[in-house]
Amino acid sequence: PDWNALHGFPSAFYATYFGLRSFAESAARIEAAASRSAFNDLVVVAHNGPPGLGDLRTSPCGKDFDPQGGDWGDPDLGMAIHNISNGTGSLDRKRRVPLLIFGHMHSELKGEAGRRNMVGMLRATGTLCVNAAVYPRWRQATSGLEGNKDHAFTLVQLQGKSEAGPYEVSSVETVWIAEDMTVAERTPSYAIASPSRL
């Protein structure tokens, strides 16, 4: 992608409001935040996901607004995750990123019936990427009083060898919570077959 026309915005927009002039500068800012952590295992939270999760319309960052599909992941985020995981770029040491959580790309596809795959793996870094943009975020309650609503949450569970880690994602599910705080529905989207020997 061209930094000068990233997602339809001119480069002056990013320079004026964020002080950024390139993907590399943006990646370095993400890396700087990671370098301030005292921990070796990091959970990264981003607005959109990274490239590399597929180019189908149903991919976690797939262009559902384009009939041809395409990968709509953010290149700067992809660079930063790579550098954080390898101790390269502006980083002084390697850190693990077992989980990246993002949203932006809604679960319901634009222009056709169907749903997006909400989980993807960056194999090179071992990072599980979870798209938490369940849409709509609420629905009419499946039980209880008329007019009540259920609200969607994405639940991610991590497991580690010890409190110090290393950690890995053991499961991801969408959970619909009723107004009385009971679980109305659970939909698993990822589970490890058996815990790895960390």
PDB file of C-alpha atoms in Angstrom:
ATOM      1  CA  PRO A   1       0.000   0.000   0.000  1.00  0.00           C
ATOM      2  CA  ASP A   2       0.984   3.572  -0.620  1.00  0.00           C
ATOM      3  CA  TRP A   3       1.531   5.646   2.547  1.00  0.00           C
ATOM      4  CA  ASN A   4       0.442   8.716   0.584  1.00  0.00           C
ATOM      5  CA  ALA A   5      -3.047   7.297   0.078  1.00  0.00           C
ATOM      6  CA  LEU A   6      -3.414   4.909   2.992  1.00  0.00           C
ATOM      7  CA  HIS A   7      -7.073   3.920   3.337  1.00  0.00           C
ATOM      8  CA  GLY A   8      -8.009   6.955   1.248  1.00  0.00           C
ATOM      9  CA  PHE A   9      -6.322   9.544   3.505  1.00  0.00           C
ATOM     10  CA  PRO A  10      -3.452  11.700   2.261  1.00  0.00           C
ATOM     11  CA  SER A  11      -0.111  11.536   4.028  1.00  0.00           C
ATOM     12  CA  ALA A  12      -0.607  15.112   5.322  1.00  0.00           C
ATOM     13  CA  PHE A  13      -3.455  13.868   7.538  1.00  0.00           C
ATOM     14  CA  TYR A  14      -1.172  11.417   9.386  1.00  0.00           C
ATOM     15  CA  ALA A  15       1.688  13.921   9.583  1.00  0.00           C
ATOM     16  CA  THR A  16      -0.542  16.711  10.961  1.00  0.00           C
ATOM     17  CA  TYR A  17      -2.580  14.728  13.485  1.00  0.00           C
ATOM     18  CA  PHE A  18      -0.224  11.901  14.448  1.00  0.00           C
ATOM     19  CA  GLY A  19       3.256  13.092  13.482  1.00  0.00           C
ATOM     20  CA  LEU A  20       3.747  10.072  11.208  1.00  0.00           C
ATOM     21  CA  ARG A  21       5.287  10.157   7.750  1.00  0.00           C
ATOM     22  CA  SER A  22       5.707   6.476   6.870  1.00  0.00           C
ATOM     23  CA  PHE A  23       4.716   2.922   7.747  1.00  0.00           C
ATOM     24  CA  ALA A  24       8.166   2.513   9.320  1.00  0.00           C
ATOM     25  CA  GLU A  25       7.582   5.484  11.660  1.00  0.00           C
ATOM     26  CA  SER A  26       4.196   4.114  12.653  1.00  0.00           C
ATOM     27  CA  ALA A  27       5.661   0.645  13.288  1.00  0.00           C
ATOM     28  CA  ALA A  28       8.445   2.194  15.384  1.00  0.00           C
ATOM     29  CA  ARG A  29       5.845   3.915  17.573  1.00  0.00           C
ATOM     30  CA  ILE A  30       4.119   0.559  18.237  1.00  0.00           C
ATOM     31  CA  GLU A  31       7.516  -1.024  18.939  1.00  0.00           C
ATOM     32  CA  ALA A  32       8.358   1.774  21.397  1.00  0.00           C
ATOM     33  CA  ALA A  33       5.202   1.008  23.371  1.00  0.00           C
ATOM     34  CA  ALA A  34       6.173  -2.686  23.461  1.00  0.00           C
ATOM     35  CA  SER A  35       9.722  -1.868  24.585  1.00  0.00           C
ATOM     36  CA  ARG A  36       8.381  -0.113  27.690  1.00  0.00           C
ATOM     37  CA  SER A  37       6.805  -3.345  28.943  1.00  0.00           C
ATOM     38  CA  ALA A  38       8.574  -5.263  31.676  1.00  0.00           C
ATOM     39  CA  PHE A  39       7.001  -8.493  30.414  1.00  0.00           C
ATOM     40  CA  ASN A  40       8.218 -10.933  27.780  1.00  0.00           C
ATOM     41  CA  ASP A  41       4.719 -12.011  26.672  1.00  0.00           C
ATOM     42  CA  LEU A  42       2.584  -9.192  25.282  1.00  0.00           C
ATOM     43  CA  VAL A  43      -1.057  -8.846  24.295  1.00  0.00           C
ATOM     44  CA  VAL A  44      -1.392  -6.220  21.563  1.00  0.00           C
ATOM     45  CA  VAL A  45      -4.678  -4.340  21.115  1.00  0.00           C
ATOM     46  CA  ALA A  46      -5.177  -2.545  17.786  1.00  0.00           C
ATOM     47  CA  HIS A  47      -7.975  -0.917  15.831  1.00  0.00           C
ATOM     48  CA  ASN A  48      -7.461  -3.089  12.725  1.00  0.00           C
ATOM     49  CA  GLY A  49      -5.498  -6.290  12.294  1.00  0.00           C
ATOM     50  CA  PRO A  50      -2.242  -6.986  10.463  1.00  0.00           C
ATOM     51  CA  PRO A  51      -1.788  -8.221   6.898  1.00  0.00           C
ATOM     52  CA  GLY A  52      -1.138 -11.908   6.388  1.00  0.00           C
ATOM     53  CA  LEU A  53      -4.444 -13.329   7.644  1.00  0.00           C
ATOM     54  CA  GLY A  54      -5.828 -14.017   4.167  1.00  0.00           C
ATOM     55  CA  ASP A  55      -7.179 -12.139   1.184  1.00  0.00           C
ATOM     56  CA  LEU A  56     -10.658 -13.629   0.980  1.00  0.00           C
ATOM     57  CA  ARG A  57     -13.687 -11.457   1.752  1.00  0.00           C
ATOM     58  CA  THR A  58     -14.293 -13.746   4.753  1.00  0.00           C
ATOM     59  CA  SER A  59     -10.715 -13.486   6.113  1.00  0.00           C
ATOM     60  CA  PRO A  60     -10.271 -11.699   9.468  1.00  0.00           C
ATOM     61  CA  CYS A  61      -9.076  -8.538   7.636  1.00  0.00           C
ATOM     62  CA  GLY A  62     -10.515  -9.382   4.225  1.00  0.00           C
ATOM     63  CA  LYS A  63     -11.998  -6.648   2.031  1.00  0.00           C
ATOM     64  CA  ASP A  64     -15.675  -7.586   2.195  1.00  0.00           C
ATOM     65  CA  PHE A  65     -16.482  -4.260   0.512  1.00  0.00           C
ATOM     66  CA  ASP A  66     -14.638  -5.374  -2.666  1.00  0.00           C
ATOM     67  CA  PRO A  67     -16.113  -8.245  -4.739  1.00  0.00           C
ATOM     68  CA  GLN A  68     -12.547  -9.408  -5.476  1.00  0.00           C
ATOM     69  CA  GLY A  69     -11.608  -9.472  -1.800  1.00  0.00           C
ATOM     70  CA  GLY A  70      -8.089  -8.564  -0.729  1.00  0.00           C
ATOM     71  CA  ASP A  71      -6.041  -8.199   2.437  1.00  0.00           C
ATOM     72  CA  TRP A  72      -6.987  -4.984   4.320  1.00  0.00           C
ATOM     73  CA  GLY A  73      -4.550  -5.518   7.206  1.00  0.00           C
ATOM     74  CA  ASP A  74      -2.414  -2.606   8.410  1.00  0.00           C
ATOM     75  CA  PRO A  75       1.196  -2.936   7.133  1.00  0.00           C
ATOM     76  CA  ASP A  76       2.682  -0.940  10.023  1.00  0.00           C
ATOM     77  CA  LEU A  77       1.099  -3.297  12.559  1.00  0.00           C
ATOM     78  CA  GLY A  78       2.455  -6.283  10.646  1.00  0.00           C
ATOM     79  CA  MET A  79       5.969  -4.781  10.656  1.00  0.00           C
ATOM     80  CA  ALA A  80       5.745  -4.020  14.368  1.00  0.00           C
ATOM     81  CA  ILE A  81       4.596  -7.542  15.338  1.00  0.00           C
ATOM     82  CA  HIS A  82       7.432  -9.003  13.254  1.00  0.00           C
ATOM     83  CA  ASN A  83      10.009  -6.714  14.901  1.00  0.00           C
ATOM     84  CA  ILE A  84       8.653  -7.240  18.423  1.00  0.00           C
ATOM     85  CA  SER A  85       8.774 -11.019  17.951  1.00  0.00           C
ATOM     86  CA  ASN A  86      12.289 -10.990  16.466  1.00  0.00           C
ATOM     87  CA  GLY A  87      13.897  -8.229  18.522  1.00  0.00           C
ATOM     88  CA  THR A  88      14.573  -6.217  15.377  1.00  0.00           C
ATOM     89  CA  GLY A  89      13.670  -2.693  14.303  1.00  0.00           C
ATOM     90  CA  SER A  90      13.888  -0.326  17.270  1.00  0.00           C
ATOM     91  CA  LEU A  91      13.730  -3.126  19.877  1.00  0.00           C
ATOM     92  CA  ASP A  92      16.482  -4.266  22.204  1.00  0.00           C
ATOM     93  CA  ARG A  93      15.220  -7.836  22.704  1.00  0.00           C
ATOM     94  CA  LYS A  94      12.666 -10.369  21.525  1.00  0.00           C
ATOM     95  CA  ARG A  95       9.235 -10.560  23.085  1.00  0.00           C
ATOM     96  CA  ARG A  96       6.415 -12.983  22.400  1.00  0.00           C
ATOM     97  CA  VAL A  97       3.046 -11.771  21.131  1.00  0.00           C
ATOM     98  CA  PRO A  98       0.743 -14.755  21.689  1.00  0.00           C
ATOM     99  CA  LEU A  99      -2.385 -12.618  21.181  1.00  0.00           C
ATOM    100  CA  LEU A 100      -3.375  -9.640  19.057  1.00  0.00           C
ATOM    101  CA  ILE A 101      -6.934  -8.343  19.512  1.00  0.00           C
ATOM    102  CA  PHE A 102      -8.511  -5.942  17.034  1.00  0.00           C
ATOM    103  CA  GLY A 103     -11.846  -4.935  15.568  1.00  0.00           C
ATOM    104  CA  HIS A 104     -12.869  -2.641  12.689  1.00  0.00           C
ATOM    105  CA  MET A 105     -13.761  -5.422  10.217  1.00  0.00           C
ATOM    106  CA  HIS A 106     -17.306  -6.419  11.229  1.00  0.00           C
ATOM    107  CA  SER A 107     -18.326 -10.055  11.544  1.00  0.00           C
ATOM    108  CA  GLU A 108     -21.269  -9.634   9.155  1.00  0.00           C
ATOM    109  CA  LEU A 109     -20.114  -9.331   5.560  1.00  0.00           C
ATOM    110  CA  LYS A 110     -20.956  -6.215   3.596  1.00  0.00           C
ATOM    111  CA  GLY A 111     -23.021  -6.802   0.467  1.00  0.00           C
ATOM    112  CA  GLU A 112     -23.889 -10.451   1.026  1.00  0.00           C
ATOM    113  CA  ALA A 113     -25.081 -12.901   3.625  1.00  0.00           C
ATOM    114  CA  GLY A 114     -22.418 -14.656   5.618  1.00  0.00           C
ATOM    115  CA  ARG A 115     -19.912 -14.150   8.360  1.00  0.00           C
ATOM    116  CA  ARG A 116     -16.246 -13.377   8.566  1.00  0.00           C
ATOM    117  CA  ASN A 117     -13.727 -15.776  10.061  1.00  0.00           C
ATOM    118  CA  MET A 118     -12.869 -13.970  13.298  1.00  0.00           C
ATOM    119  CA  VAL A 119      -9.607 -15.764  14.149  1.00  0.00           C
ATOM    120  CA  GLY A 120      -6.360 -16.062  12.206  1.00  0.00           C
ATOM    121  CA  MET A 121      -2.743 -16.998  12.906  1.00  0.00           C
ATOM    122  CA  LEU A 122       0.452 -15.194  11.958  1.00  0.00           C
ATOM    123  CA  ARG A 123       2.506 -18.360  11.665  1.00  0.00           C
ATOM    124  CA  ALA A 124       5.891 -16.625  11.441  1.00  0.00           C
ATOM    125  CA  THR A 125       5.459 -15.114  14.916  1.00  0.00           C
ATOM    126  CA  GLY A 126       2.986 -17.574  16.471  1.00  0.00           C
ATOM    127  CA  THR A 127       0.534 -14.731  17.072  1.00  0.00           C
ATOM    128  CA  LEU A 128      -3.157 -15.605  17.267  1.00  0.00           C
ATOM    129  CA  CYS A 129      -5.142 -12.658  15.888  1.00  0.00           C
ATOM    130  CA  VAL A 130      -8.687 -12.238  17.181  1.00  0.00           C
ATOM    131  CA  ASN A 131     -11.163  -9.911  15.498  1.00  0.00           C
ATOM    132  CA  ALA A 132     -13.577  -8.833  18.238  1.00  0.00           C
ATOM    133  CA  ALA A 133     -15.853  -6.759  15.971  1.00  0.00           C
ATOM    134  CA  VAL A 134     -19.006  -8.822  16.439  1.00  0.00           C
ATOM    135  CA  TYR A 135     -21.786  -6.921  14.700  1.00  0.00           C
ATOM    136  CA  PRO A 136     -24.420  -6.162  15.659  1.00  0.00           C
ATOM    137  CA  ARG A 137     -23.104  -5.790  19.213  1.00  0.00           C
ATOM    138  CA  TRP A 138     -26.529  -6.401  20.714  1.00  0.00           C
ATOM    139  CA  ARG A 139     -29.667  -8.268  19.706  1.00  0.00           C
ATOM    140  CA  GLN A 140     -33.176  -8.791  21.015  1.00  0.00           C
ATOM    141  CA  ALA A 141     -33.015 -11.124  23.991  1.00  0.00           C
ATOM    142  CA  THR A 142     -33.452 -14.801  23.228  1.00  0.00           C
ATOM    143  CA  SER A 143     -35.237 -15.261  26.554  1.00  0.00           C
ATOM    144  CA  GLY A 144     -36.595 -13.149  29.395  1.00  0.00           C
ATOM    145  CA  LEU A 145     -38.678 -10.001  29.234  1.00  0.00           C
ATOM    146  CA  GLU A 146     -39.779  -8.515  25.933  1.00  0.00           C
ATOM    147  CA  GLY A 147     -37.568  -5.580  25.001  1.00  0.00           C
ATOM    148  CA  ASN A 148     -34.514  -6.923  26.809  1.00  0.00           C
ATOM    149  CA  LYS A 149     -31.248  -7.187  24.894  1.00  0.00           C
ATOM    150  CA  ASP A 150     -28.338  -9.607  24.774  1.00  0.00           C
ATOM    151  CA  HIS A 151     -24.862  -8.076  24.345  1.00  0.00           C
ATOM    152  CA  ALA A 152     -21.908  -9.702  22.565  1.00  0.00           C
ATOM    153  CA  PHE A 153     -18.482 -10.122  24.146  1.00  0.00           C
ATOM    154  CA  THR A 154     -15.378 -11.885  22.892  1.00  0.00           C
ATOM    155  CA  LEU A 155     -13.852 -14.096  25.562  1.00  0.00           C
ATOM    156  CA  VAL A 156     -10.204 -15.135  25.178  1.00  0.00           C
ATOM    157  CA  GLN A 157      -8.508 -17.500  27.588  1.00  0.00           C
ATOM    158  CA  LEU A 158      -4.738 -17.721  27.930  1.00  0.00           C
ATOM    159  CA  GLN A 159      -2.784 -20.424  29.664  1.00  0.00           C
ATOM    160  CA  GLY A 160       0.798 -20.419  30.832  1.00  0.00           C
ATOM    161  CA  LYS A 161       3.367 -22.723  32.301  1.00  0.00           C
ATOM    162  CA  SER A 162       3.522 -20.401  35.305  1.00  0.00           C
ATOM    163  CA  GLU A 163       2.377 -16.912  36.253  1.00  0.00           C
ATOM    164  CA  ALA A 164       5.500 -15.635  34.484  1.00  0.00           C
ATOM    165  CA  GLY A 165       4.564 -17.408  31.226  1.00  0.00           C
ATOM    166  CA  PRO A 166       5.138 -18.220  28.503  1.00  0.00           C
ATOM    167  CA  TYR A 167       1.483 -17.951  27.532  1.00  0.00           C
ATOM    168  CA  GLU A 168      -0.630 -19.213  24.675  1.00  0.00           C
ATOM    169  CA  VAL A 169      -4.270 -18.759  23.750  1.00  0.00           C
ATOM    170  CA  SER A 170      -6.282 -21.807  24.783  1.00  0.00           C
ATOM    171  CA  SER A 171      -9.722 -20.707  23.560  1.00  0.00           C
ATOM    172  CA  VAL A 172     -11.716 -17.917  21.923  1.00  0.00           C
ATOM    173  CA  GLU A 173     -15.504 -17.632  21.935  1.00  0.00           C
ATOM    174  CA  THR A 174     -18.280 -15.143  21.384  1.00  0.00           C
ATOM    175  CA  VAL A 175     -20.478 -14.939  24.467  1.00  0.00           C
ATOM    176  CA  TRP A 176     -23.909 -13.291  24.448  1.00  0.00           C
ATOM    177  CA  ILE A 177     -24.791 -11.943  27.897  1.00  0.00           C
ATOM    178  CA  ALA A 178     -28.388 -11.270  28.901  1.00  0.00           C
ATOM    179  CA  GLU A 179     -29.412  -8.237  30.948  1.00  0.00           C
ATOM    180  CA  ASP A 180     -29.622 -10.410  34.070  1.00  0.00           C
ATOM    181  CA  MET A 181     -25.912 -11.255  33.490  1.00  0.00           C
ATOM    182  CA  THR A 182     -26.551 -14.868  32.515  1.00  0.00           C
ATOM    183  CA  VAL A 183     -24.998 -16.421  29.424  1.00  0.00           C
ATOM    184  CA  ALA A 184     -27.588 -16.593  26.644  1.00  0.00           C
ATOM    185  CA  GLU A 185     -25.316 -18.217  24.051  1.00  0.00           C
ATOM    186  CA  ARG A 186     -21.696 -19.290  23.546  1.00  0.00           C
ATOM    187  CA  THR A 187     -20.092 -19.745  20.122  1.00  0.00           C
ATOM    188  CA  PRO A 188     -16.534 -21.147  20.136  1.00  0.00           C
ATOM    189  CA  SER A 189     -14.245 -19.890  17.375  1.00  0.00           C
ATOM    190  CA  TYR A 190     -10.878 -21.307  18.464  1.00  0.00           C
ATOM    191  CA  ALA A 191      -9.570 -23.973  20.827  1.00  0.00           C
ATOM    192  CA  ILE A 192      -6.217 -25.692  20.981  1.00  0.00           C
ATOM    193  CA  ALA A 193      -6.594 -29.437  20.448  1.00  0.00           C
ATOM    194  CA  SER A 194      -4.403 -30.192  23.432  1.00  0.00           C
ATOM    195  CA  PRO A 195      -2.283 -27.902  25.557  1.00  0.00           C
ATOM    196  CA  SER A 196       1.255 -27.646  24.196  1.00  0.00           C
ATOM    197  CA  ARG A 197       4.210 -28.327  26.373  1.00  0.00           C
ATOM    198  CA  LEU A 198       5.385 -24.780  26.932  1.00  0.00           C
TER     199      LEU A 198
END
